[in-house]
């Protein structure tokens, strides 16, 4: 289609958008994005057919973009020549976010790191141990992950392991030696190759989308 603008993907799941109006889930991406080599129509995972929870028999996967674009249970794919004025693209927008253009679409994942171990509330012995987790971003590779043992007052660089693929989350680890017994607030933040770094506090928006503030957990160290 010479004047194609977007590709609309419709799933089998349906719901009530408002009283008396039941619609199917449908979302659109640009033609340019649809033609990227990493945008996939997927029917299998780990050499097995998709499970129903993962979108059997066919789903869209758009790496680097929040999950609303990766439509499950596909029933229709169509090319349109004007912006898709569907319910869900209008819903997934950053509304009234300070310092940002008004009502802009939710799209690329914001840079974020999380602590996977230890767990929040863990009680640990007074000894060196590894704090570990993953980091990701829709804007490019993770270039730095920092850990703070005091809730975000001081920071030290963590070690980055190679991700399993270009679009996979990036593992990181940090060997931490507590200074003594007590409660500690561990915090982690990531930076990507585009220079985006996690904020200490998330920017407010009307729907709460894109929350990527620094992840914190509390642990207790005992003798």
PDB file of C-alpha atoms in Angstrom, residues 2 13 26 42 64 68-69 73 82 94 116 121 155 167 188 206 217 222:
ATOM      1  CA  UNK A   2       1.897   3.115  -1.191  1.00  0.00           C
ATOM      2  CA  UNK A  13     -10.110 -10.626  23.665  1.00  0.00           C
ATOM      3  CA  UNK A  26      -6.842  -3.440  18.888  1.00  0.00           C
ATOM      4  CA  UNK A  42       5.031 -15.383  17.119  1.00  0.00           C
ATOM      5  CA  UNK A  64      11.509  -2.289  23.494  1.00  0.00           C
ATOM      6  CA  UNK A  68       0.099  -2.851  25.138  1.00  0.00           C
ATOM      7  CA  UNK A  69       1.588  -2.975  21.605  1.00  0.00           C
ATOM      8  CA  UNK A  73      -4.594 -13.908  20.251  1.00  0.00           C
ATOM      9  CA  UNK A  82      -4.496   7.318   8.367  1.00  0.00           C
ATOM     10  CA  UNK A  94       0.874  10.096  29.189  1.00  0.00           C
ATOM     11  CA  UNK A 116      15.846  -9.601  42.105  1.00  0.00           C
ATOM     12  CA  UNK A 121      12.511  -7.760  53.973  1.00  0.00           C
ATOM     13  CA  UNK A 155      26.154   5.173  44.674  1.00  0.00           C
ATOM     14  CA  UNK A 167      16.518  -7.044  23.221  1.00  0.00           C
ATOM     15  CA  UNK A 188      19.405   0.549  42.170  1.00  0.00           C
ATOM     16  CA  UNK A 206      -2.869  10.903  35.222  1.00  0.00           C
ATOM     17  CA  UNK A 217      14.237  -2.757  48.995  1.00  0.00           C
ATOM     18  CA  UNK A 222      22.304  -9.491  61.818  1.00  0.00           C
TER      19      UNK A 222
END
